[in-house]
PDB file of C-alpha atoms in Angstrom:
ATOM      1  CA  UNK A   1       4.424   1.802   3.472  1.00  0.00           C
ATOM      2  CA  UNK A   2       0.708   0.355   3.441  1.00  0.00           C
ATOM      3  CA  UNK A   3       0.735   0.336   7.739  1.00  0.00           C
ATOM      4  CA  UNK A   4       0.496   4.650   6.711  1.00  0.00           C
ATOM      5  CA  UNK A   5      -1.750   4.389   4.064  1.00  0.00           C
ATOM      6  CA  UNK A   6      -3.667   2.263   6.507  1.00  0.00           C
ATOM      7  CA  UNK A   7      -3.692   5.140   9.224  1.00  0.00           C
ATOM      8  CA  UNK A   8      -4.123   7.636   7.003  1.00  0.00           C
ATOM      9  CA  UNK A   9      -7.426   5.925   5.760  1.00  0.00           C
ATOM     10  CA  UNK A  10      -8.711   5.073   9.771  1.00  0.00           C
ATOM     11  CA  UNK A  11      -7.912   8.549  10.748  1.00  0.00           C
ATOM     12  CA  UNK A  12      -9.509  10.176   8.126  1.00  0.00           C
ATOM     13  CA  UNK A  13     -12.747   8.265   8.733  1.00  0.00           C
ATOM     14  CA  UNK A  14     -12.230   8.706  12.331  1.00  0.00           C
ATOM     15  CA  UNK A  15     -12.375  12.633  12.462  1.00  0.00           C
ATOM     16  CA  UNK A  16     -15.720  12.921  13.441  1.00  0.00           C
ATOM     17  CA  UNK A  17     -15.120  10.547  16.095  1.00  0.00           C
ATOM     18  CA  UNK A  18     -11.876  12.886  17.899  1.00  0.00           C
ATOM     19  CA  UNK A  19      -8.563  12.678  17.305  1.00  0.00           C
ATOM     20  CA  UNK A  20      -6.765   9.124  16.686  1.00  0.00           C
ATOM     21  CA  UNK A  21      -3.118   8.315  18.199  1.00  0.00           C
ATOM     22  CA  UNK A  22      -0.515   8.737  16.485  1.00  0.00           C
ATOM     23  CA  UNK A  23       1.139   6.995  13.618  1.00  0.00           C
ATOM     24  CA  UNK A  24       4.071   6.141  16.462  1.00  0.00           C
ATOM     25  CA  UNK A  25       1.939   5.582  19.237  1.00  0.00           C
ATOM     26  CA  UNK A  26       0.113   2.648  17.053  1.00  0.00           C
ATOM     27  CA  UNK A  27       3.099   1.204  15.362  1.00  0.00           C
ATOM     28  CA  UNK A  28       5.653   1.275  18.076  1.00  0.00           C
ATOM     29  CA  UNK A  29       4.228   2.079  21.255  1.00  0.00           C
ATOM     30  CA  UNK A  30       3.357   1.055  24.594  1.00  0.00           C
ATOM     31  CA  UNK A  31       0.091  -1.494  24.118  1.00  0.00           C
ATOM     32  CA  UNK A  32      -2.887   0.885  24.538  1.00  0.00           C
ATOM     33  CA  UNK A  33      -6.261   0.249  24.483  1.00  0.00           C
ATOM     34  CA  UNK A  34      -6.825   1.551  20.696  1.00  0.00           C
ATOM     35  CA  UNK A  35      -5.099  -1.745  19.767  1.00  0.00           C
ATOM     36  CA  UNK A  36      -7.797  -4.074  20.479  1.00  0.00           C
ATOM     37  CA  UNK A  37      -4.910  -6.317  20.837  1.00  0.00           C
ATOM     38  CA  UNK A  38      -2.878  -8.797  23.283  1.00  0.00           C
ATOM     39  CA  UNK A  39      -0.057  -6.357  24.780  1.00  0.00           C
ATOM     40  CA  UNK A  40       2.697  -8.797  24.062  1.00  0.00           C
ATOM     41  CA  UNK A  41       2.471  -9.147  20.449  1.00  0.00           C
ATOM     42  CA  UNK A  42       5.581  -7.307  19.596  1.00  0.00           C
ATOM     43  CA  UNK A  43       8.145  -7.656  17.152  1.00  0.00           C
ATOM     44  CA  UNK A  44      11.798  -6.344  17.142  1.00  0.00           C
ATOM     45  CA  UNK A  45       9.584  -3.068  19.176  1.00  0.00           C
ATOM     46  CA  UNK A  46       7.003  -2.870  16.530  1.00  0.00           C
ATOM     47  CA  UNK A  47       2.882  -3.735  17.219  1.00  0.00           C
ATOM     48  CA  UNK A  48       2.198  -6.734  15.254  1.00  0.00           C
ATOM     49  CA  UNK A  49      -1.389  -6.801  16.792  1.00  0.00           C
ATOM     50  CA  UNK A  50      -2.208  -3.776  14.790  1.00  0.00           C
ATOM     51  CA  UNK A  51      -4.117  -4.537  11.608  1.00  0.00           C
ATOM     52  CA  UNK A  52      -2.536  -2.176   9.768  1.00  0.00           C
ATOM     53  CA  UNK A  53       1.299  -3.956  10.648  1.00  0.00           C
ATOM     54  CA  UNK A  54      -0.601  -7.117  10.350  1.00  0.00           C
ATOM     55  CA  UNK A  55      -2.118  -6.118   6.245  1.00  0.00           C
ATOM     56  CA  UNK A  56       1.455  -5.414   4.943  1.00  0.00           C
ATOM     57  CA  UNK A  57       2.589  -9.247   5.633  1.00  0.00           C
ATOM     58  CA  UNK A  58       2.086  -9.741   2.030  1.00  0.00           C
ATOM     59  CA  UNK A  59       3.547 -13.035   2.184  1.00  0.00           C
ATOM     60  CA  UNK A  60       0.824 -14.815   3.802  1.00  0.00           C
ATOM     61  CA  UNK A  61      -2.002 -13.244   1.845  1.00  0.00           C
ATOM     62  CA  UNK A  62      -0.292 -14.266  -1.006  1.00  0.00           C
ATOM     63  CA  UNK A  63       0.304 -17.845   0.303  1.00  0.00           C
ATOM     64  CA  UNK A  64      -3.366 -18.577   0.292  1.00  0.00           C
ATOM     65  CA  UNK A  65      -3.834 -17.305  -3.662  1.00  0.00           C
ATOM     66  CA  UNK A  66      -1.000 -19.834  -4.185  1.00  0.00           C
ATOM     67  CA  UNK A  67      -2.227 -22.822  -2.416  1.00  0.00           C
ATOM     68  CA  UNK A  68      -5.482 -22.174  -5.312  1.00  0.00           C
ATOM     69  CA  UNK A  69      -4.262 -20.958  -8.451  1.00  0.00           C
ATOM     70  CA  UNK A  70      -0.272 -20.828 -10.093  1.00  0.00           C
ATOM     71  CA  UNK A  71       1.668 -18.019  -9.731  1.00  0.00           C
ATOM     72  CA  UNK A  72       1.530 -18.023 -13.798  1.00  0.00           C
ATOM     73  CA  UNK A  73      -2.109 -16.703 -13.214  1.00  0.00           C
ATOM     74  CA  UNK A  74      -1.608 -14.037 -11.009  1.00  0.00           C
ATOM     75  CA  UNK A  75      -0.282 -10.893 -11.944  1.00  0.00           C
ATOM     76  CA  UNK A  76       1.131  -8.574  -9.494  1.00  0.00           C
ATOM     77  CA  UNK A  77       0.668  -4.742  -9.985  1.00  0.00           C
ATOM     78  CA  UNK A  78       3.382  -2.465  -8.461  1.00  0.00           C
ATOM     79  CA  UNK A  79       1.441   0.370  -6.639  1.00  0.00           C
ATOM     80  CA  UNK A  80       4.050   3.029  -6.535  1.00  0.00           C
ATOM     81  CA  UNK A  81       4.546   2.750 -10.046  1.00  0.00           C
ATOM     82  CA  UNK A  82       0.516   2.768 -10.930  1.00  0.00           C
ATOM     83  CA  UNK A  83       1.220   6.241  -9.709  1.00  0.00           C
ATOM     84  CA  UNK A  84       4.241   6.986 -10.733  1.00  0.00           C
ATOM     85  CA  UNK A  85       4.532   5.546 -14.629  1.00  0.00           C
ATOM     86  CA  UNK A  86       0.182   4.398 -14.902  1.00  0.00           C
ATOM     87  CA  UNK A  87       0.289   3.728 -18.501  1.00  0.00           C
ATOM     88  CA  UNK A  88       3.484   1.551 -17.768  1.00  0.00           C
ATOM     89  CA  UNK A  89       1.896  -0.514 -15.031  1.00  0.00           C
ATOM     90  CA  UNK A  90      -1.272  -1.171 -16.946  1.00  0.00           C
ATOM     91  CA  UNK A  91       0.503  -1.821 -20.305  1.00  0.00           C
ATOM     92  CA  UNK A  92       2.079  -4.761 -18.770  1.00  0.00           C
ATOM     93  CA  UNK A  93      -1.316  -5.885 -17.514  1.00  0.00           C
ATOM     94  CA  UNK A  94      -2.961  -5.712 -21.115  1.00  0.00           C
ATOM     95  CA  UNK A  95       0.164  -8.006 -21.736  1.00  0.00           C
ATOM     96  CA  UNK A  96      -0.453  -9.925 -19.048  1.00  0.00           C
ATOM     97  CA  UNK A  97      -4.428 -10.891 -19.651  1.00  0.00           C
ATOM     98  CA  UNK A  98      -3.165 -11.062 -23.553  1.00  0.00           C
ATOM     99  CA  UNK A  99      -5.077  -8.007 -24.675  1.00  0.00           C
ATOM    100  CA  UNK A 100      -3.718  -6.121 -27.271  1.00  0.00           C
ATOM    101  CA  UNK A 101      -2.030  -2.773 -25.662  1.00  0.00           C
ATOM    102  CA  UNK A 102      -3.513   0.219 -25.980  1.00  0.00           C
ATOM    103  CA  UNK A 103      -3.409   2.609 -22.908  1.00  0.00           C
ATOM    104  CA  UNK A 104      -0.741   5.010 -23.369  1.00  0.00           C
ATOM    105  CA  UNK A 105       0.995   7.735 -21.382  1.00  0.00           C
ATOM    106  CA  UNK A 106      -1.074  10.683 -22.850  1.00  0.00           C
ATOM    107  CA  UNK A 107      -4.524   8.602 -21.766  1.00  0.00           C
ATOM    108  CA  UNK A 108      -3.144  10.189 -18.147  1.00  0.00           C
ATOM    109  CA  UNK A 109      -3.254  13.638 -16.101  1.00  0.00           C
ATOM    110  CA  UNK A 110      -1.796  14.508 -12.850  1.00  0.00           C
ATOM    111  CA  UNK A 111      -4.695  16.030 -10.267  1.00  0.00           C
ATOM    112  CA  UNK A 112      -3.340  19.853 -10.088  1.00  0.00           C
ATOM    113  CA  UNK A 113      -4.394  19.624  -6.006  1.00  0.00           C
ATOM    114  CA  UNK A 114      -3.178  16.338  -5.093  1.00  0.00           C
ATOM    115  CA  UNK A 115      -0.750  15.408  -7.921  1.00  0.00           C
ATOM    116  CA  UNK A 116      -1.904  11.790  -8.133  1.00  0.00           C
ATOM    117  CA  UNK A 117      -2.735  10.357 -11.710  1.00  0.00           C
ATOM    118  CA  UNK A 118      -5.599  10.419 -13.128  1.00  0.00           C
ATOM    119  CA  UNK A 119      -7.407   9.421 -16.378  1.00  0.00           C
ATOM    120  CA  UNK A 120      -7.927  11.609 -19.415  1.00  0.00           C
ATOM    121  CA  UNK A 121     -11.296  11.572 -20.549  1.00  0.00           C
ATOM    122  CA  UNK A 122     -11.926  11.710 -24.229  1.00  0.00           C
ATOM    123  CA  UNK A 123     -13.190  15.297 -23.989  1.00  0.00           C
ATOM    124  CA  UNK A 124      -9.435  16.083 -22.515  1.00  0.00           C
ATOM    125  CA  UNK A 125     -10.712  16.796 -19.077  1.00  0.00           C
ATOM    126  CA  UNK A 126      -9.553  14.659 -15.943  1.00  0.00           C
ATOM    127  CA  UNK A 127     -11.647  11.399 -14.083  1.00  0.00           C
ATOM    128  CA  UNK A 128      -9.753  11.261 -10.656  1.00  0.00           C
ATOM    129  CA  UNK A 129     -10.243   8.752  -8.064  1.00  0.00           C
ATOM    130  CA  UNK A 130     -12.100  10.146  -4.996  1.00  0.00           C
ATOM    131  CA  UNK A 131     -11.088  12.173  -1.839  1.00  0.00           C
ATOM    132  CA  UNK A 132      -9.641   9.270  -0.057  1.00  0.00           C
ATOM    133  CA  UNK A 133      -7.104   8.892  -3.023  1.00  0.00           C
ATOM    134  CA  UNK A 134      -4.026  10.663  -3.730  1.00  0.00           C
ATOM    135  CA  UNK A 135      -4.476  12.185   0.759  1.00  0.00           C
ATOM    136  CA  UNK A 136      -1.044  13.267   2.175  1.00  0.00           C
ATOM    137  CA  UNK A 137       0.286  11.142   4.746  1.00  0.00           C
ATOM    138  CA  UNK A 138       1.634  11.874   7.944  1.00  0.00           C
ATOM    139  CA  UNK A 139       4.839  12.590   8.739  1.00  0.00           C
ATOM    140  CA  UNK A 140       6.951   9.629  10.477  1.00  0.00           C
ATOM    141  CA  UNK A 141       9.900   9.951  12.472  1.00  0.00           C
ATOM    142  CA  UNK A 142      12.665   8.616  11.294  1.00  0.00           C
ATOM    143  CA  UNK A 143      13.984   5.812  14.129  1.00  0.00           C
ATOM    144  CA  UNK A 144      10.271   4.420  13.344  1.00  0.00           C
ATOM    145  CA  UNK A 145      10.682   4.457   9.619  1.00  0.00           C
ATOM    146  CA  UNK A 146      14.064   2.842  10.112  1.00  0.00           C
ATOM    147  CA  UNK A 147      12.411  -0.016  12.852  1.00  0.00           C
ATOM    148  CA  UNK A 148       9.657  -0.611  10.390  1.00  0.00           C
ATOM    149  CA  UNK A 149      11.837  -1.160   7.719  1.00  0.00           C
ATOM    150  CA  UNK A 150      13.958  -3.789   9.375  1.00  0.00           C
ATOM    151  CA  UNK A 151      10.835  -5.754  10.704  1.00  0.00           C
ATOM    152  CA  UNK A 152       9.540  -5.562   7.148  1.00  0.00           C
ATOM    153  CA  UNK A 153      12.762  -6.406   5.067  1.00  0.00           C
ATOM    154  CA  UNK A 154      12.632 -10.709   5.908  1.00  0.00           C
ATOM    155  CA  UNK A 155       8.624 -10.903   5.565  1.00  0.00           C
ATOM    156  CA  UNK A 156       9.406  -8.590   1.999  1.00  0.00           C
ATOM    157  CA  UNK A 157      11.767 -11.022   0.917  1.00  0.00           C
ATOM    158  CA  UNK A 158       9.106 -13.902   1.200  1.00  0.00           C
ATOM    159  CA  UNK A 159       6.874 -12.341  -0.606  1.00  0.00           C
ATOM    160  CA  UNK A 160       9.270 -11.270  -3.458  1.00  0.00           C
ATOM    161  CA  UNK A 161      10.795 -15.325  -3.547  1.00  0.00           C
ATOM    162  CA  UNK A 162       6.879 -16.367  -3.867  1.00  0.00           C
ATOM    163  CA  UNK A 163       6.802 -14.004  -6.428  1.00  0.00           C
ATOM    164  CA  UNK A 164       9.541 -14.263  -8.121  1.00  0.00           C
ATOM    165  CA  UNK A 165      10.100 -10.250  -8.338  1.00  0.00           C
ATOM    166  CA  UNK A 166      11.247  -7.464  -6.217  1.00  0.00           C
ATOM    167  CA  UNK A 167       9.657  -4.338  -5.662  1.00  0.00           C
ATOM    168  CA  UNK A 168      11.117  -1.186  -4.715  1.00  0.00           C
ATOM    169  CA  UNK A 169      10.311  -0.802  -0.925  1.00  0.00           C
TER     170      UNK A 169
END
């Protein structure tokens, strides 16, 4: 869910700084000060102030790419499976720009600390992505999993009609 990856991100940066709510507290909470925000902008219980809630609205990011260019011109990349199957995701990219496909599964390694892909150099070592790649997120209770979900599921199926696709979240 991009609202953790957000958190996970802030608090990381904001270590040095003292400790950061939690995940809960932000999402779901009782308006605190850390919001920056107007205390009644919730949503079936869930802080839509936050910018992190607020970032994983696809549907209106993705209205504003639409109002310039076709959806013919955009291609979408599915994040969890850029992880999961890389070579996959980026073959149909190469198909997508028209380029002639040649990354395959073996041009990919899996970090042996964080066990996020990464890319096979020609000398057979590993090129991953940085520190603030691949980081484990916090644990979330359930009940706000399940409340996140539900706000999510209409502004997900927006996105997935302007895109004519459905992802797996």
């Amino acid at each position: 869910m991009r609202a953790i990856s957000d958190y996970t991100q802030a608090s990381s940066k904001r270590k040095m700084f003292g400790a950061m709510p939690t995940f809960e507290d932000m999402a779901v909470g009782n308006c605190a000060p850390w919001l920056k925000t107007n205390c009644s902008s919730k949503v079936g219980g869930v802080n839509v102030g936050w910018g992190a809630i607020r970032i994983g609205l696809y549907h209106k990011h993705m209205k504003r790419w639409l109002d310039n260019f076709p959806m013919e011109q955009i291609h979408i990349v599915d994040g969890e499976r850029l992880v999961t199957h890389p070579a996959l995701e980026i073959s149909q990219t190469e198909r997508f720009l028209g380029l002639k496909p040649v990354v395959k599964a073996e041009h990919f390694g899996i970090d042996p600390v964080k066990k996020f892909p990464c890319v096979r150099r020609p000398d057979g070592g590993l090129h991953c992505l940085g520190k603030t790649k691949g980081r484990k997120h916090p644990e979330v209770r359930p009940d706000v999993l399940r409340r996140l979900r539900r706000f999510y599921a209409p502004e997900n199926q927006k996105f997935f009609r302007m895109i004519n696709r459905s992802l797996a979240w």
